[in-house]
Short mmCIF file of C-alpha atoms and ligand atoms in Angstrom, two decimals:
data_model
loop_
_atom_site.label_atom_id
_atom_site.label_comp_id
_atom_site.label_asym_id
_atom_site.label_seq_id
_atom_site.Cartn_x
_atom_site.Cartn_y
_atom_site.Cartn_z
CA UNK A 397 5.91 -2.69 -24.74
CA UNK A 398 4.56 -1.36 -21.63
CA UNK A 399 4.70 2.26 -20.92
CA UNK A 400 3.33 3.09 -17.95
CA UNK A 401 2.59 6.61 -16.03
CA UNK A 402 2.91 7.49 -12.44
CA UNK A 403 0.69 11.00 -11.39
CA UNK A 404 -0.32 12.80 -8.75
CA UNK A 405 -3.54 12.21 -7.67
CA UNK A 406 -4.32 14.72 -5.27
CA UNK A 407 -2.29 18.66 -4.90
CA UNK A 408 1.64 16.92 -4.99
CA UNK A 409 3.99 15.11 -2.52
CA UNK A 410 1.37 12.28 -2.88
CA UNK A 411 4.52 9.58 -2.53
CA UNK A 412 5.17 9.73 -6.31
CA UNK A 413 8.75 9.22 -6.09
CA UNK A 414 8.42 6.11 -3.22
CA UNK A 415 6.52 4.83 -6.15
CA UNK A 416 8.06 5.55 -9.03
CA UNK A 417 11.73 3.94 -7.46
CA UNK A 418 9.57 1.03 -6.84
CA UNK A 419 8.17 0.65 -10.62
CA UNK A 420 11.87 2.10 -11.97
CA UNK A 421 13.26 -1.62 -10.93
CA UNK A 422 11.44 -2.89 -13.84
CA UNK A 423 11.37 -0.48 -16.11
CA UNK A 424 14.24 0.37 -18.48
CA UNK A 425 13.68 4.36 -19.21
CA UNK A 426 12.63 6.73 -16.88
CA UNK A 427 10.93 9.79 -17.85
CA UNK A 428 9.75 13.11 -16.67
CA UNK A 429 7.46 15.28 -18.87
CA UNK A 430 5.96 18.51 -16.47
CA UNK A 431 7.30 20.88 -14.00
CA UNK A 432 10.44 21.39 -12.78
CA UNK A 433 12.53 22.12 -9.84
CA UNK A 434 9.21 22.84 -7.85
CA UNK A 435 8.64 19.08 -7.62
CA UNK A 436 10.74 17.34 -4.60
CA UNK A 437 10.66 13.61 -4.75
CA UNK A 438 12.06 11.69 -1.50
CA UNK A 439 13.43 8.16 -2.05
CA UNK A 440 14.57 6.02 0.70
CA UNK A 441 17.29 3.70 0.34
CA UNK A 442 18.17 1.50 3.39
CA UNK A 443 18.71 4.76 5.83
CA UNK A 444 19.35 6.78 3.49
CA UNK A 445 17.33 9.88 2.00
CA UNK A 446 17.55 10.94 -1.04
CA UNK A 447 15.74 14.40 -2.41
CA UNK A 448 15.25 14.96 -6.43
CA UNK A 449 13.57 17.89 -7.77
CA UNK A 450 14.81 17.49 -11.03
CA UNK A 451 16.36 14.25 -12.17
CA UNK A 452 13.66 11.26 -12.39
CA UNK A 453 13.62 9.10 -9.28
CA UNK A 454 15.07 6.06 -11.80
CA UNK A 455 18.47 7.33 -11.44
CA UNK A 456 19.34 5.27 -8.07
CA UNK A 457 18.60 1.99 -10.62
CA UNK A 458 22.50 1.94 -12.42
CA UNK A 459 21.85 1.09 -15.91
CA UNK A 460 18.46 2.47 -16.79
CA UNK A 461 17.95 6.13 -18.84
CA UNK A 462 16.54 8.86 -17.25
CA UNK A 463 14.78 11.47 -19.30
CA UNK A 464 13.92 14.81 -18.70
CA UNK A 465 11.27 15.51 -21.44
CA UNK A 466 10.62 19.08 -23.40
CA UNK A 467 7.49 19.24 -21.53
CA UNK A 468 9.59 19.85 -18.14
CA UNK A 469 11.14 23.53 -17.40
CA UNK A 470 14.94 23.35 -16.67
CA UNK A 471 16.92 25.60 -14.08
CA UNK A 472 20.46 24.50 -15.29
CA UNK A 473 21.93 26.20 -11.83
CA UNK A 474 20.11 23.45 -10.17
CA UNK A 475 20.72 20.87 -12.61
CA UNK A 476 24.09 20.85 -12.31
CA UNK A 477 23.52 21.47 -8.18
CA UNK A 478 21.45 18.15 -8.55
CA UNK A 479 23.75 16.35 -10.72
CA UNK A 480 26.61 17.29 -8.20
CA UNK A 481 24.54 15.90 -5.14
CA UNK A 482 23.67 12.50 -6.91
CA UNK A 483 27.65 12.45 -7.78
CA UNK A 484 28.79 13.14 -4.49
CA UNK A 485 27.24 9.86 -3.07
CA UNK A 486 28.32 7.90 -5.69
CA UNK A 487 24.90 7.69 -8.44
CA UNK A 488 26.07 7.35 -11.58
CA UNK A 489 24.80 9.85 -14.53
CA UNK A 490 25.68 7.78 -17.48
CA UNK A 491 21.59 7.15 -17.69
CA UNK A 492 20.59 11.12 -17.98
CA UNK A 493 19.53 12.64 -21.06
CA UNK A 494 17.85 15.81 -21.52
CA UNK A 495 15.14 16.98 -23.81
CA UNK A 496 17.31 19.37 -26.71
CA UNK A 497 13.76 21.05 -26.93
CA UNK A 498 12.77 21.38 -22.74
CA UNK A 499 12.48 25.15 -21.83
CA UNK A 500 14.69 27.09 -19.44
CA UNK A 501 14.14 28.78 -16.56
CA UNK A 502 16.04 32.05 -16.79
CA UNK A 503 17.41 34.50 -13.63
CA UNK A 504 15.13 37.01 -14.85
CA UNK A 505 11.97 34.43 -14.52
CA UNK A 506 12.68 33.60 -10.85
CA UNK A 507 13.27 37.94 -10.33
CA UNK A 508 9.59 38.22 -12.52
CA UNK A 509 8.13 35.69 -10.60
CA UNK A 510 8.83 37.63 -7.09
CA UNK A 511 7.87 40.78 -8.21
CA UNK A 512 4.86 39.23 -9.38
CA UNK A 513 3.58 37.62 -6.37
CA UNK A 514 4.78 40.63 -4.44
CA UNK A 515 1.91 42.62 -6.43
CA UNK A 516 -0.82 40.02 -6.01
CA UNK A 517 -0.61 40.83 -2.25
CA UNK A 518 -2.94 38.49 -0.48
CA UNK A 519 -4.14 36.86 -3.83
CA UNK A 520 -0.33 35.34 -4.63
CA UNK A 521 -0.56 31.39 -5.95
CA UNK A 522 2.01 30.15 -2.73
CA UNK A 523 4.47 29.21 -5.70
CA UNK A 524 7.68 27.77 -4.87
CA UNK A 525 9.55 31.02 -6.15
CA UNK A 526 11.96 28.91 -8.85
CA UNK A 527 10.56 30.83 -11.97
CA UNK A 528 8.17 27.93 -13.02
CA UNK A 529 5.39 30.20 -14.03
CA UNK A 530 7.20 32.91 -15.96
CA UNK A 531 9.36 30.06 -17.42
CA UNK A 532 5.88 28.43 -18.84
CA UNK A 533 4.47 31.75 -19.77
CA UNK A 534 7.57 32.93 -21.86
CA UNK A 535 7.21 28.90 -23.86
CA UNK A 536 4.14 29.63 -24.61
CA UNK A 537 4.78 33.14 -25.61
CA UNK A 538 7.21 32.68 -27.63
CA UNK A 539 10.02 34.08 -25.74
CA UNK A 540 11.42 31.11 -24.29
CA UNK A 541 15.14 29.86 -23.98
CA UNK A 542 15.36 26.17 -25.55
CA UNK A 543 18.26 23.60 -23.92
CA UNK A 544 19.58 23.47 -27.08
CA UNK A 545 20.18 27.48 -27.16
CA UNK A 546 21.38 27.31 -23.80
CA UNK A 547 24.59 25.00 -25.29
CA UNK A 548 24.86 27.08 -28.22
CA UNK A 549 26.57 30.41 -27.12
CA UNK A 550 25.74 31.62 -30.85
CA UNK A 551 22.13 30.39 -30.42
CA UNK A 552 21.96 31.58 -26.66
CA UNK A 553 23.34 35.59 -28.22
CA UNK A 554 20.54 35.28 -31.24
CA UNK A 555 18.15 34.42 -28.72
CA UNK A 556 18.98 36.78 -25.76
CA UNK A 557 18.87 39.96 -28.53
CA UNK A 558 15.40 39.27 -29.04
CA UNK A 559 13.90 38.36 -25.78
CA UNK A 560 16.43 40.10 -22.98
CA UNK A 561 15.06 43.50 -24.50
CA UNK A 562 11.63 42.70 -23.68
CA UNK A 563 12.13 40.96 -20.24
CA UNK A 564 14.20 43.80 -19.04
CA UNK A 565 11.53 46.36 -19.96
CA UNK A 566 9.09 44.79 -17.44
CA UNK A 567 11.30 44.09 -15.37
CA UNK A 568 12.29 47.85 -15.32
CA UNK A 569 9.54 49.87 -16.63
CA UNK A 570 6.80 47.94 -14.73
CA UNK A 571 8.35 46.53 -11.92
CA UNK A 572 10.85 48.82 -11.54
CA UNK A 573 13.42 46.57 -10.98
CA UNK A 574 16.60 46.53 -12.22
CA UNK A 575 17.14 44.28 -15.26
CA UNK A 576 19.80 41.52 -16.48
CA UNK A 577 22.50 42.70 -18.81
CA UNK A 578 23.67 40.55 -21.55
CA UNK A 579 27.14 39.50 -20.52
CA UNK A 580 26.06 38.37 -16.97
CA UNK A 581 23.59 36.03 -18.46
CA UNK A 582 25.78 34.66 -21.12
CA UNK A 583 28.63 34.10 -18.01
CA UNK A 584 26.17 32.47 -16.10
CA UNK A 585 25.03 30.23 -19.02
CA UNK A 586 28.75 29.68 -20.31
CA UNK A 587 29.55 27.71 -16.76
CA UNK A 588 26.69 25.72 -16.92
CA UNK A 589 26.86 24.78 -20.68
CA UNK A 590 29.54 22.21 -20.53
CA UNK A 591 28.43 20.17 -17.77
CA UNK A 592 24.73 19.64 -19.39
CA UNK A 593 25.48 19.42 -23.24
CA UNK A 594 26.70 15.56 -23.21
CA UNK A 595 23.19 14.59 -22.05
CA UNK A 596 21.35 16.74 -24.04
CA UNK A 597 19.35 14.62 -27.19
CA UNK A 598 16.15 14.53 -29.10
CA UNK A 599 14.39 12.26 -26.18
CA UNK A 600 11.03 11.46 -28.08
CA UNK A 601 13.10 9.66 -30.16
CA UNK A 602 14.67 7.77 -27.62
CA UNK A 603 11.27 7.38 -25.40
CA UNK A 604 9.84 6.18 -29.05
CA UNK A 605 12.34 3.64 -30.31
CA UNK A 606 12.63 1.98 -26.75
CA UNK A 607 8.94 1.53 -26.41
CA UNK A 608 8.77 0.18 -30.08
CA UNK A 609 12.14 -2.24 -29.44
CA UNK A 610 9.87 -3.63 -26.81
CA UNK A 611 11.23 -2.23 -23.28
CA UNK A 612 9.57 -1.06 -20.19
CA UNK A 613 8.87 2.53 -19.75
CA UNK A 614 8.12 4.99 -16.96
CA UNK A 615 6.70 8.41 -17.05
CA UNK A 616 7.30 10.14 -14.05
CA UNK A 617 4.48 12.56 -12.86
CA UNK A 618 5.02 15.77 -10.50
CA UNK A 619 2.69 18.03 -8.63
CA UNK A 620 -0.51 16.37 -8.87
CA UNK A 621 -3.99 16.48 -10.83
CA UNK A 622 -5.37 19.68 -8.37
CA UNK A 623 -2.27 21.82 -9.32
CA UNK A 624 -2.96 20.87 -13.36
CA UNK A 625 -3.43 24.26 -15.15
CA UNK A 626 -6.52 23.08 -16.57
CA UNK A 627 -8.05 20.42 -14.61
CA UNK A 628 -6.57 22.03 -10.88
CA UNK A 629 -7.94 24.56 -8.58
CA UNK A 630 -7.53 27.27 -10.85
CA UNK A 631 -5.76 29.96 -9.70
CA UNK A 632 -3.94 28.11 -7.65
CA UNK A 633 -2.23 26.14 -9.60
CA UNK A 634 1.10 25.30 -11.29
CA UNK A 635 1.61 26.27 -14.70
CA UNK A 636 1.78 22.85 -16.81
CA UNK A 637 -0.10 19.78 -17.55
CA UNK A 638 0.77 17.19 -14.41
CA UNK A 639 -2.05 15.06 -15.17
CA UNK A 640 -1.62 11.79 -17.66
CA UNK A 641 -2.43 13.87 -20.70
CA UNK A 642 0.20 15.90 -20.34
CA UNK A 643 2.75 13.35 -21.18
CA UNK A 644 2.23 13.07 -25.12
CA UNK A 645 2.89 17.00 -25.73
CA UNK A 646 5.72 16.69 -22.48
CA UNK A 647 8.11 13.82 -24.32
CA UNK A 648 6.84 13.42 -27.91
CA UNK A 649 4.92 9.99 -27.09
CA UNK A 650 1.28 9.84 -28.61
CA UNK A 651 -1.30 8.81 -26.36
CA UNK A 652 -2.20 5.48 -27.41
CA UNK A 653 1.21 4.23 -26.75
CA UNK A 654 0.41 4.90 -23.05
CA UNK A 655 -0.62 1.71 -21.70
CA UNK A 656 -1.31 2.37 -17.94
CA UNK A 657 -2.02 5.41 -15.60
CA UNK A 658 -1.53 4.98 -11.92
CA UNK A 659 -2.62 7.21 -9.62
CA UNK A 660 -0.81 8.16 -6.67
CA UNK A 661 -3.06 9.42 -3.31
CA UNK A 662 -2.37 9.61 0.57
CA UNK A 663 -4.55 7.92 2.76
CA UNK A 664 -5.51 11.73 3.85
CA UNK A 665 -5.19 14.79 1.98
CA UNK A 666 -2.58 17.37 2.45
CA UNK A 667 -1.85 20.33 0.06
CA UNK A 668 0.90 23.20 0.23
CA UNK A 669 0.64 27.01 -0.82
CA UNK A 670 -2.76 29.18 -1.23
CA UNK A 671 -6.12 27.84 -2.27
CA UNK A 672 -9.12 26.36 -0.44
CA UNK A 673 -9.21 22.38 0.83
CA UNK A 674 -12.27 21.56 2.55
CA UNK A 675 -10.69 18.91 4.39
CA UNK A 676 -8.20 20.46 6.00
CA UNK A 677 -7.98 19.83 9.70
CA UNK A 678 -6.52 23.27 11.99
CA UNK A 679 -6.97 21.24 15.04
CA UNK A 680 -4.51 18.58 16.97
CA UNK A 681 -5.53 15.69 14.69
CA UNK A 682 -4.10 17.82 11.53
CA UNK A 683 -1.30 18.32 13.59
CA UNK A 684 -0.76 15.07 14.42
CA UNK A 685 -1.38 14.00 11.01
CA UNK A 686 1.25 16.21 9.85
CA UNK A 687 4.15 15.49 12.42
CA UNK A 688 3.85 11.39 12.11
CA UNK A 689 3.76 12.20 7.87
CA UNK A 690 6.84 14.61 7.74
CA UNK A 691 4.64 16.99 6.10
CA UNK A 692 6.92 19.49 5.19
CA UNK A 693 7.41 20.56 1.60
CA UNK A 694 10.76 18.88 0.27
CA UNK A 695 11.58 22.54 -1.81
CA UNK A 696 10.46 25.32 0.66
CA UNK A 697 10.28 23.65 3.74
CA UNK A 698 6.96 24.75 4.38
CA UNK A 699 4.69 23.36 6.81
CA UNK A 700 1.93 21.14 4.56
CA UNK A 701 -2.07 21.72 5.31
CA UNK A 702 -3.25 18.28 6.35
CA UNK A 703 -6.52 16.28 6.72
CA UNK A 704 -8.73 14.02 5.91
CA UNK A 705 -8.92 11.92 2.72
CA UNK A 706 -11.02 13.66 0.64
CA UNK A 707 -12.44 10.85 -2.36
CA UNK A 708 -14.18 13.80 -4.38
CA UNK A 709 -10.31 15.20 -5.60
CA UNK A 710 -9.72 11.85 -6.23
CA UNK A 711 -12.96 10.79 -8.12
CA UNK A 712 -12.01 13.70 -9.96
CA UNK A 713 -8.11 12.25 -10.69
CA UNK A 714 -9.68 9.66 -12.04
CA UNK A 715 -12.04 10.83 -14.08
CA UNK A 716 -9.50 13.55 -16.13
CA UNK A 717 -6.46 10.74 -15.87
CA UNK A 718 -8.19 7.90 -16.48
CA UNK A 719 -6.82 5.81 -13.91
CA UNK A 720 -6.28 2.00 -13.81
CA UNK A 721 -5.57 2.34 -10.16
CA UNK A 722 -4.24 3.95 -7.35
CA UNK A 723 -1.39 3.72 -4.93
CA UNK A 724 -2.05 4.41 -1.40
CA UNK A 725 0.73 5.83 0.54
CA UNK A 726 1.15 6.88 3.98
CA UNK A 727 -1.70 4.63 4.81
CA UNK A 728 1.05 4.25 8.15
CA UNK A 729 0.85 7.56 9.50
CA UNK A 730 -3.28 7.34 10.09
CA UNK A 731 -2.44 3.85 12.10
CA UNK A 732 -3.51 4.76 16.41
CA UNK A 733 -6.26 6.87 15.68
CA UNK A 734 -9.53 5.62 17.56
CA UNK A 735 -11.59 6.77 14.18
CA UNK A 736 -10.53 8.14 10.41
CA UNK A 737 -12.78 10.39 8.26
CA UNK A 738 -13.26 10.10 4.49
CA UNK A 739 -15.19 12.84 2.79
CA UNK A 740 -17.62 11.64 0.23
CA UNK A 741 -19.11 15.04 -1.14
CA UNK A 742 -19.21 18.63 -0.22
CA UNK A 743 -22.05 20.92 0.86
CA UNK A 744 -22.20 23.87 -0.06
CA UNK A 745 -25.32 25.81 1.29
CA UNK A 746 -27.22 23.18 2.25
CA UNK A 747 -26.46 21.75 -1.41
CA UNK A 748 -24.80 18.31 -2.17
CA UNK A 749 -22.12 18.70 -4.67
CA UNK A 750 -20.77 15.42 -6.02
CA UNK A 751 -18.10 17.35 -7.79
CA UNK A 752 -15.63 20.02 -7.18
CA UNK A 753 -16.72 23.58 -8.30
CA UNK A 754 -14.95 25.35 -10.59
CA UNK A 755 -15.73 28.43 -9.14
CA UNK A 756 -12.83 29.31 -6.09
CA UNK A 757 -15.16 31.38 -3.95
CA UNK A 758 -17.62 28.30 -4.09
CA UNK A 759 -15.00 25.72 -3.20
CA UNK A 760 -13.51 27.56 -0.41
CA UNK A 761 -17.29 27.68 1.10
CA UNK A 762 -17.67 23.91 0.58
CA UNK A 763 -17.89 21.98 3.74
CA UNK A 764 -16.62 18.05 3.59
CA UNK A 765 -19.63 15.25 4.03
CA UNK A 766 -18.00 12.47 6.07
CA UNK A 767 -18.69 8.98 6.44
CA UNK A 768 -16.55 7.85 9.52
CA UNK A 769 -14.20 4.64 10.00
CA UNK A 770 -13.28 2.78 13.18
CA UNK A 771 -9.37 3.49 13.22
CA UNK A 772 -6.51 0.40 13.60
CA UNK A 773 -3.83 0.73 16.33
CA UNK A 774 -0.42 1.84 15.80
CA UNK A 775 2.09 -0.24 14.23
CA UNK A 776 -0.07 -2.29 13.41
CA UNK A 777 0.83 -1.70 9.53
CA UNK A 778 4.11 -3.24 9.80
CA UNK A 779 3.25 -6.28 7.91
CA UNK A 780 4.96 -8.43 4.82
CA UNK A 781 1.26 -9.36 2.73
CA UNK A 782 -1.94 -7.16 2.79
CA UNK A 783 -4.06 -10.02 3.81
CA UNK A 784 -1.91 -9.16 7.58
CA UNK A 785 -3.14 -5.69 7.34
CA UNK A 786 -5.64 -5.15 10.52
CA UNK A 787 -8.90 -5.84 8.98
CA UNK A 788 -10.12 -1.93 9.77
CA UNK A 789 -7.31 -1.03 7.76
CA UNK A 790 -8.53 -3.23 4.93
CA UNK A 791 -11.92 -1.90 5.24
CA UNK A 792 -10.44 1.96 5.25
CA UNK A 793 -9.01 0.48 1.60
CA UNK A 794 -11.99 -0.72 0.09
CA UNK A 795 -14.26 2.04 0.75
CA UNK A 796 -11.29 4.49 -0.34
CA UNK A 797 -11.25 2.59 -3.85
CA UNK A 798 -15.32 2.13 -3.53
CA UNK A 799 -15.95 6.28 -3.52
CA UNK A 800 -12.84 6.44 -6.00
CA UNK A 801 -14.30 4.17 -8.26
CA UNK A 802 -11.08 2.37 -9.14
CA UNK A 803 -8.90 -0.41 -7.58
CA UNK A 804 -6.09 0.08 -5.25
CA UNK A 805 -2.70 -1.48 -6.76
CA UNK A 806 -0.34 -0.56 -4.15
CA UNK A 807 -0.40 -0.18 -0.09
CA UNK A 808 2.87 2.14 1.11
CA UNK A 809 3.10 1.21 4.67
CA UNK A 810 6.65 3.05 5.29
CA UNK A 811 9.68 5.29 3.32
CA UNK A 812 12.13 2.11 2.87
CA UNK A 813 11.67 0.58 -0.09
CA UNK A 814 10.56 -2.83 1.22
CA UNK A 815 7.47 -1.27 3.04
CA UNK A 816 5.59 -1.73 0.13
CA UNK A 817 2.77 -4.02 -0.60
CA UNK A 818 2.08 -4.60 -4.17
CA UNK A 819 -1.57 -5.96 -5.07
CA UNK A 820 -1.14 -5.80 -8.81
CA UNK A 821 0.91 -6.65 -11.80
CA UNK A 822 2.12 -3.07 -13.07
CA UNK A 823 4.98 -4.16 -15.49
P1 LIG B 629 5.60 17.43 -6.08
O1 LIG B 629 6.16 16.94 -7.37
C1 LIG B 629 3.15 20.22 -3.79
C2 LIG B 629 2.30 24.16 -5.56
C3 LIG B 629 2.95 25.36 -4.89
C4 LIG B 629 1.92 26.44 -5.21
C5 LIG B 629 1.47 26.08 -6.62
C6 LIG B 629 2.16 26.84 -7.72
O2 LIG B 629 6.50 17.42 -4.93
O3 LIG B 629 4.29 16.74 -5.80
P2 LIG B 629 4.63 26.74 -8.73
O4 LIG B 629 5.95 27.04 -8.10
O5 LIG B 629 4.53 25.36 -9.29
O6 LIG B 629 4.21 27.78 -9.72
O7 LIG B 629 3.57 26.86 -7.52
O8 LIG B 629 1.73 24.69 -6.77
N1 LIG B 629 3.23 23.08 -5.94
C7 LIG B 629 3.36 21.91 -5.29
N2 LIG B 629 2.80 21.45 -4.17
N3 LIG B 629 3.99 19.41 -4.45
C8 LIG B 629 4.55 19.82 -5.61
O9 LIG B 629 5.29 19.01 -6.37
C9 LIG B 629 4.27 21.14 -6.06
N4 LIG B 629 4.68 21.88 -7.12
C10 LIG B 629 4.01 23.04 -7.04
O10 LIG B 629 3.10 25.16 -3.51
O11 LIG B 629 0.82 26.34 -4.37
MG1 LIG B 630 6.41 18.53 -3.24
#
């Protein structure tokens, strides 16, 4: 009964979803547990792209369940976008199912969440703007909308009484903004309803009794282990629990059913929104790095901060994941470079830090410690087995899993599916 987890290792858009369609063939339940629509997973089928910011990568697999857990925050105006998309080029939904207890994200969280940043000024997070934050904060408060008010018009109207009062008087009397009446928000809930409610069920059941009949199981991570509220780079972070322990409170799983935690890192770093990242290159290389990745984010469309592979972040994704291994992606896009860097610590006023600070004023001071690699030549990568990988290539591996401390499992060499190179049993 193997249930195995897929997270970010590094800040998000690590390759998770390459990864995760790659795993989904065996597996026979999919299953997200954090975040929401701020996650943007790109799967490549043959030539074709496919973007998910909601719906767990499995989905392309016809015949597997795909569950969005109560840990994950729902915007059911892009649900039902989503679900159209997947729809319109042919992908079944027989396989969804949606957590009866995940939170929603509400109009008035993605308004809060504006006029929030707006007043941070030069301090604002970088978030993607789709209400993730105020959506967490109201769950946690107390004030939240459940999915299974949102397809209960009577639950919805209990629920609306109590909180819309509240939310409107920040929105108005601190903000001020204009608020959300009633009506407009039932309307808006009423269209959406119908289309969500027949996949809507008590998913920690149905995560439980498939890994206890014996079948294969997937938990899909998003963002990665720097954006974790606890274990990221506080402030800038998202606002749930991406990293492996987040997935017993996100689906109703305990922990020890969890059998294996996969990392997933680039062979560099890159990282999107505000916050320091010592390895970030501002020069042609990170430019370079950048345009042969695609590095721009698969919400926002923003341009991603690139550079080197930095194995302290990733030390550290190990350490508060407790990793069996990592997944490598992208390792492709460094191929033609005469040299590559890897950081191994930071400095930070003439100091050796093995670790990343806590402290954000520290961090953004730090300065990267590299050790430097004799490059491999472009296209080089395109091979069938690792043992054809150039053999600087091979050596850019091992020391990457070396300062990690933790094997490498799989090599992505490519999007298409088939440019993988598996070094592990997984399932
Ligand atoms: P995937 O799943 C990269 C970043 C945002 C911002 C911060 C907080 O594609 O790896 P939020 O809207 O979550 O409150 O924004 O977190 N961020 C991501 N960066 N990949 C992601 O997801 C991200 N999800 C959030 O850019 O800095
Ligand atoms: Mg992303």
């Amino acid at each position: 009964m193997p249930a195995v987890a897929i997270v970010g290792a590094q800040w998000g858009d690590e390759g998770k979803g390459k990864v995760t369609d790659l795993l989904a063939s065996r597996a026979h339940v999919v299953a997200r547990y954090s975040g929401g629509n701020n996650a943007g997973h790109t799967v490549q089928i043959g030539n074709e792209v496919f973007k998910l910011k909601l719906i767990p990568s499995g989905i392309f697999y016809p015949g597997k369940i795909n569950v969005i857990g109560n840990g994950v925050v729902v915007d059911p105006a892009w649900l039902v976008e989503e679900m159209d998309y997947l729809e319109g080029k042919g992908v079944s939904l027989d396989g969804l199912r949606i957590s009866e207890k995940a939170h929603v994200i509400m109009p008035y969280h993605i308004l809060i969440e504006k006029l929030e940043e707006e007043e941070k000024g030069a301090a604002r997070i970088g978030a993607t703007g789709r209400g993730i934050g105020p959506a967490y904060t109201d769950k946690v408060a107390r004030l939240g909308i459940r999915i299974v008010d949102l397809v209960n018009r009577d639950a919805l109207s209990a629920r609306l009484d109590v909180v819309l009062p509240i939310k409107n008087r920040v929105i108005e009397r601190v903000y001020g903004a204009k608020g959300f009446a009633k009506e407009e928000i039932m309307d808006w809930a009423s269209k959406l309803a119908g289309r969500i409610r027949p996949h809507v069920t008590d998913t920690s059941v149905l995560l439980n009794d498939a890994i206890d009949s014996g079948k294969n199981v997937l938990f899909e991570g998003a963002q990665g282990t720097m954006l974790d509220v606890d274990h990221g780079t506080y402030p800038f972070v998202t606002s749930s629990s991406p990293t492996a322990g987040g997935i017993a409170p996100g689906t109703g799983v305990g922990p020890r059913k969890i059998t294996k935690v996969i990392g997933v890192t680039k062979a560099y770093t890159s990282r999107v929104g505000a916050g320091p990242m010592p390895t970030e290159l501002k020069d042609e290389t990170g430019e370079r790095i950048r345009e042969r990745g695609q590095e721009y984010g698969t919400v926002t469309g923003r341009p991603r901060r690139c550079g080197w592979f930095d194995a302290v972040i990733v030390r550290h994704a190990v350490r508060v994941n407790g990793l069996d291994g990592i997944a490598v992606t992208h390792l492709d896009t460094l191929s033609g470079f005469p040299m590559v860097r890897v950081c191994t610590a930071y400095r930070y006023r003439g100091q050796i830090l093995r670790d990343f600070p806590a402290n954000q004023a520290v961090f953004a001071e730090c300065e990267p410690v590299y050790e430097e690699l004799p490059g491999w030549p472009e296209g080089s990568c395109a091979v069938q087995k690792y043992e054809d990988l150039p053999a600087n290539a091979k050596a850019y591996l091992t020391r990457m899993a070396e300062l990690a401390g933790t094997p490498i499992l799989i090599v992505s060499i490519g999007r298409e599916r088939t440019q993988t190179l598996v070094l592990g049993e997984v399932f």
